[in-house]
PDB file of C-alpha atoms in Angstrom:
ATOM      1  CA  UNK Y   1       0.000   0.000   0.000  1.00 31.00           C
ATOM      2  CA  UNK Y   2       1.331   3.705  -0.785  1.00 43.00           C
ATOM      3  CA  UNK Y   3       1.200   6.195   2.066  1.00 49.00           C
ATOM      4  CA  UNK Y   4      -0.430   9.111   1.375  1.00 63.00           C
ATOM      5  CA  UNK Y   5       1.324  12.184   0.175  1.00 73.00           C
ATOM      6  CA  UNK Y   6       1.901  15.021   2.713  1.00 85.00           C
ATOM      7  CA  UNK Y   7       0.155  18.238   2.146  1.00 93.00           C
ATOM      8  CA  UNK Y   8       2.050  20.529  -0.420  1.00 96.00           C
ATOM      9  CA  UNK Y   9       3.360  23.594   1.193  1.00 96.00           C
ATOM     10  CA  UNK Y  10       3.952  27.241  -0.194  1.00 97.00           C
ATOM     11  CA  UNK Y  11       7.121  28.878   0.246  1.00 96.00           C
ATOM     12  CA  UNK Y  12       7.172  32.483  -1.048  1.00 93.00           C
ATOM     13  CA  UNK Y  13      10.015  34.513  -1.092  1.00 93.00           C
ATOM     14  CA  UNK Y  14       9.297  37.645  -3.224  1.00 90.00           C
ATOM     15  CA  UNK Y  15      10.163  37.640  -6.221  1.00 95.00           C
ATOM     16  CA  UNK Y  16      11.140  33.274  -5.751  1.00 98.00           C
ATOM     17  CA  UNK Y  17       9.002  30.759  -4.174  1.00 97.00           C
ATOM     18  CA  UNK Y  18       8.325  27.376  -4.366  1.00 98.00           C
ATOM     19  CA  UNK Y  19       5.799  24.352  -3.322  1.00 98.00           C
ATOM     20  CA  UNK Y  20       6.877  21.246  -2.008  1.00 97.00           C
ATOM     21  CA  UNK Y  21       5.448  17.974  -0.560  1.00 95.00           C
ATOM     22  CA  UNK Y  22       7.464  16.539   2.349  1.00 93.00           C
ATOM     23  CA  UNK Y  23       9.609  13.247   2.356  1.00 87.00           C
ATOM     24  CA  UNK Y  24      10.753  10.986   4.515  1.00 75.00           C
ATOM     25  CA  UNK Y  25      14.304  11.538   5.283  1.00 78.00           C
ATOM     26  CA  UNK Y  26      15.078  14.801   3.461  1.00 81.00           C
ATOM     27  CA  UNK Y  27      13.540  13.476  -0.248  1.00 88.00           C
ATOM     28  CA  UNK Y  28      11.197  16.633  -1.086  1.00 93.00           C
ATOM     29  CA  UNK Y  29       9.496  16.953  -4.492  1.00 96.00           C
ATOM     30  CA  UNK Y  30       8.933  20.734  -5.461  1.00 96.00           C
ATOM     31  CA  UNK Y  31       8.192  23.211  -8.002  1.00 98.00           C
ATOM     32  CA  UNK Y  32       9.569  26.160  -8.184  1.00 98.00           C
ATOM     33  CA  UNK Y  33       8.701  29.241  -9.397  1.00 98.00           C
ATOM     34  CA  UNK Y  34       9.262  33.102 -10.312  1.00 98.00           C
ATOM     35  CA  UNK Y  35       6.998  36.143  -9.806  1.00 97.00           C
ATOM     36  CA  UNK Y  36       7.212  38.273 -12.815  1.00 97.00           C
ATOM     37  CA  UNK Y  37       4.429  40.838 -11.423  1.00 96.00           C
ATOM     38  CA  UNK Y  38       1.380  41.119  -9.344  1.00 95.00           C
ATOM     39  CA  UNK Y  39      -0.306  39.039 -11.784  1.00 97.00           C
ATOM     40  CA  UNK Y  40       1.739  36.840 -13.715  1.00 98.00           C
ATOM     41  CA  UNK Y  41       4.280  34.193 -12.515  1.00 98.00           C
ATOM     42  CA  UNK Y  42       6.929  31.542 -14.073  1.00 98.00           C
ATOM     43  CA  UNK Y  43       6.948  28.047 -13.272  1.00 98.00           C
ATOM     44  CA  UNK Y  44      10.842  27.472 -13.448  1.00 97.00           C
ATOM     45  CA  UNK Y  45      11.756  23.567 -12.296  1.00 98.00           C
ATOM     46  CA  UNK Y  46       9.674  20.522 -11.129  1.00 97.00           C
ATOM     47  CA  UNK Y  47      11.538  17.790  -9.335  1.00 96.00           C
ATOM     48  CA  UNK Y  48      10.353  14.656  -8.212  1.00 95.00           C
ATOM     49  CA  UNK Y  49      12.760  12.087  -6.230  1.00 94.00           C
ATOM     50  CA  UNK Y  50      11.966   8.490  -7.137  1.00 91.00           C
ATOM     51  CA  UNK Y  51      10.888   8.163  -3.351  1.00 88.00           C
ATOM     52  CA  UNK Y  52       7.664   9.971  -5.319  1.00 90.00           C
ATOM     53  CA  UNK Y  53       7.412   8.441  -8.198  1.00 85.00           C
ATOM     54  CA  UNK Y  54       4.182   7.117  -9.475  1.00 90.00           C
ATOM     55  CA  UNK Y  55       2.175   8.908  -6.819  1.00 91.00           C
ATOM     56  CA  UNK Y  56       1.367  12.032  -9.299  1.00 94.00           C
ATOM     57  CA  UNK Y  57       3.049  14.112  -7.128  1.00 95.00           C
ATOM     58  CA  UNK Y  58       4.319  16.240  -9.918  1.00 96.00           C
ATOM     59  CA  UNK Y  59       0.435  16.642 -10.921  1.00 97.00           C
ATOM     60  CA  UNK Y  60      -0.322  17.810  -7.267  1.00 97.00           C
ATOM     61  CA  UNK Y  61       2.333  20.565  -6.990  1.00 97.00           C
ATOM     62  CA  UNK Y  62       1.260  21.878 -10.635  1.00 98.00           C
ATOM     63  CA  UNK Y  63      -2.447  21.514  -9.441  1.00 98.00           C
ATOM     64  CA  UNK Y  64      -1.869  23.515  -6.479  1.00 97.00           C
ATOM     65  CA  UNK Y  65      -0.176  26.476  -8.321  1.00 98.00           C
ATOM     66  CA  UNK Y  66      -2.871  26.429 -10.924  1.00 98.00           C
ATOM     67  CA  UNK Y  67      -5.656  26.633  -7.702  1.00 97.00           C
ATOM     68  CA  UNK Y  68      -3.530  29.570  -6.741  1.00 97.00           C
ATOM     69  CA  UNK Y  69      -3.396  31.706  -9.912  1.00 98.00           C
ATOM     70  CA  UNK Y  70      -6.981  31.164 -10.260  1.00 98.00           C
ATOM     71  CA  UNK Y  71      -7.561  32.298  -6.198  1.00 98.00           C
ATOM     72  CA  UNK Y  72      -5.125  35.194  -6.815  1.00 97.00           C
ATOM     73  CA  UNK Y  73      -6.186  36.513 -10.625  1.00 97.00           C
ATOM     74  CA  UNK Y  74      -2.748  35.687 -11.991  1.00 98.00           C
ATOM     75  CA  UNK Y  75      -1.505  33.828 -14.773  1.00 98.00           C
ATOM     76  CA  UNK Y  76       1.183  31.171 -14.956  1.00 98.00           C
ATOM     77  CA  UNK Y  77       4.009  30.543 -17.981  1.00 98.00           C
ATOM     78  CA  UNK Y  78       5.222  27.385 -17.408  1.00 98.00           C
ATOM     79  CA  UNK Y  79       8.899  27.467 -18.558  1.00 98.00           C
ATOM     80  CA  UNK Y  80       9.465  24.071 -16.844  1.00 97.00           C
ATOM     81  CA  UNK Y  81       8.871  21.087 -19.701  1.00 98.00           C
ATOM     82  CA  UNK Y  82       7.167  19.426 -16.987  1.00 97.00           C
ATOM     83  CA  UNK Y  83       4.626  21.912 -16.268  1.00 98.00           C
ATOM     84  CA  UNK Y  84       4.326  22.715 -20.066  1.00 98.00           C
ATOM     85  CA  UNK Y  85       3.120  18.763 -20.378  1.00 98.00           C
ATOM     86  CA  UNK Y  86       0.470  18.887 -18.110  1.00 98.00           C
ATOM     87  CA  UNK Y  87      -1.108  22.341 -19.517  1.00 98.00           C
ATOM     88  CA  UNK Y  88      -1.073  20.692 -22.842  1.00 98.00           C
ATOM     89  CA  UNK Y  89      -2.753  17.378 -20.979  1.00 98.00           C
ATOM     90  CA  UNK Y  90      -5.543  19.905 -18.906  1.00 98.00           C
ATOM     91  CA  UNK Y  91      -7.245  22.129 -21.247  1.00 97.00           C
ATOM     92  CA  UNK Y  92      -9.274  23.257 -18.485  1.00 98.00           C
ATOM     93  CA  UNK Y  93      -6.593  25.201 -17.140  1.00 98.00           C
ATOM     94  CA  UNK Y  94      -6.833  27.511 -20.083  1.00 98.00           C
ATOM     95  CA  UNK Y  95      -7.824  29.992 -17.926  1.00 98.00           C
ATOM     96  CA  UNK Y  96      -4.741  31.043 -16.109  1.00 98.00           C
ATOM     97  CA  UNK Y  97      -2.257  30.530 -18.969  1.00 98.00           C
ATOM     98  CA  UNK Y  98      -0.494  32.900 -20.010  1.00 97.00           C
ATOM     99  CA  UNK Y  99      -1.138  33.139 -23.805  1.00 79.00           C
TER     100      UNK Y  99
END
């Protein structure tokens, strides 16, 4: 059985921030990102340690980010391939893209 994923955290930093999910022993996945303005914000890096993999915890932490821009009124570019993917894969998230 897989344990359940921690809750993803927000770390912002000005004009740098990131979320992460929480591992066991020091193995964090996160996604990092970088504010461009009040509205409009890069998603730079995903990185998922293999202690992750197959629990969509990539998915999660691009989720989460996507919740947030739609909360906030902003719009995301995401720079990272990974994040580019799973725009492409969620039409539905149209709406905060940056176009």
């Amino acid at each position: 059985m897989t344990e359940e994923l921690a809750a993803i955290e927000r770390e912002d930093r000005g004009s740098k921030g990131r979320y992460v999910i929480r591992g066991a022993g020091g193995a964090d996945a996160e996604m990092t990102y970088s504010n461009v303005s009040e509205t409009l914000f890069i998603i730079d890096h995903t990185e998922v340690p293999d202690a992750f993999r197959g629990q969509g915890a990539g998915l999660r932490l691009v989720t989460r980010a996507v919740e947030d821009a739609r909360a906030a009124g902003k719009k995301i570019i995401p720079l990272c391939p990974f994040a580019a993917a799973q725009f492409r894969r969620h039409p539905e998230w149209a709406d905060v893209l940056n176009s």
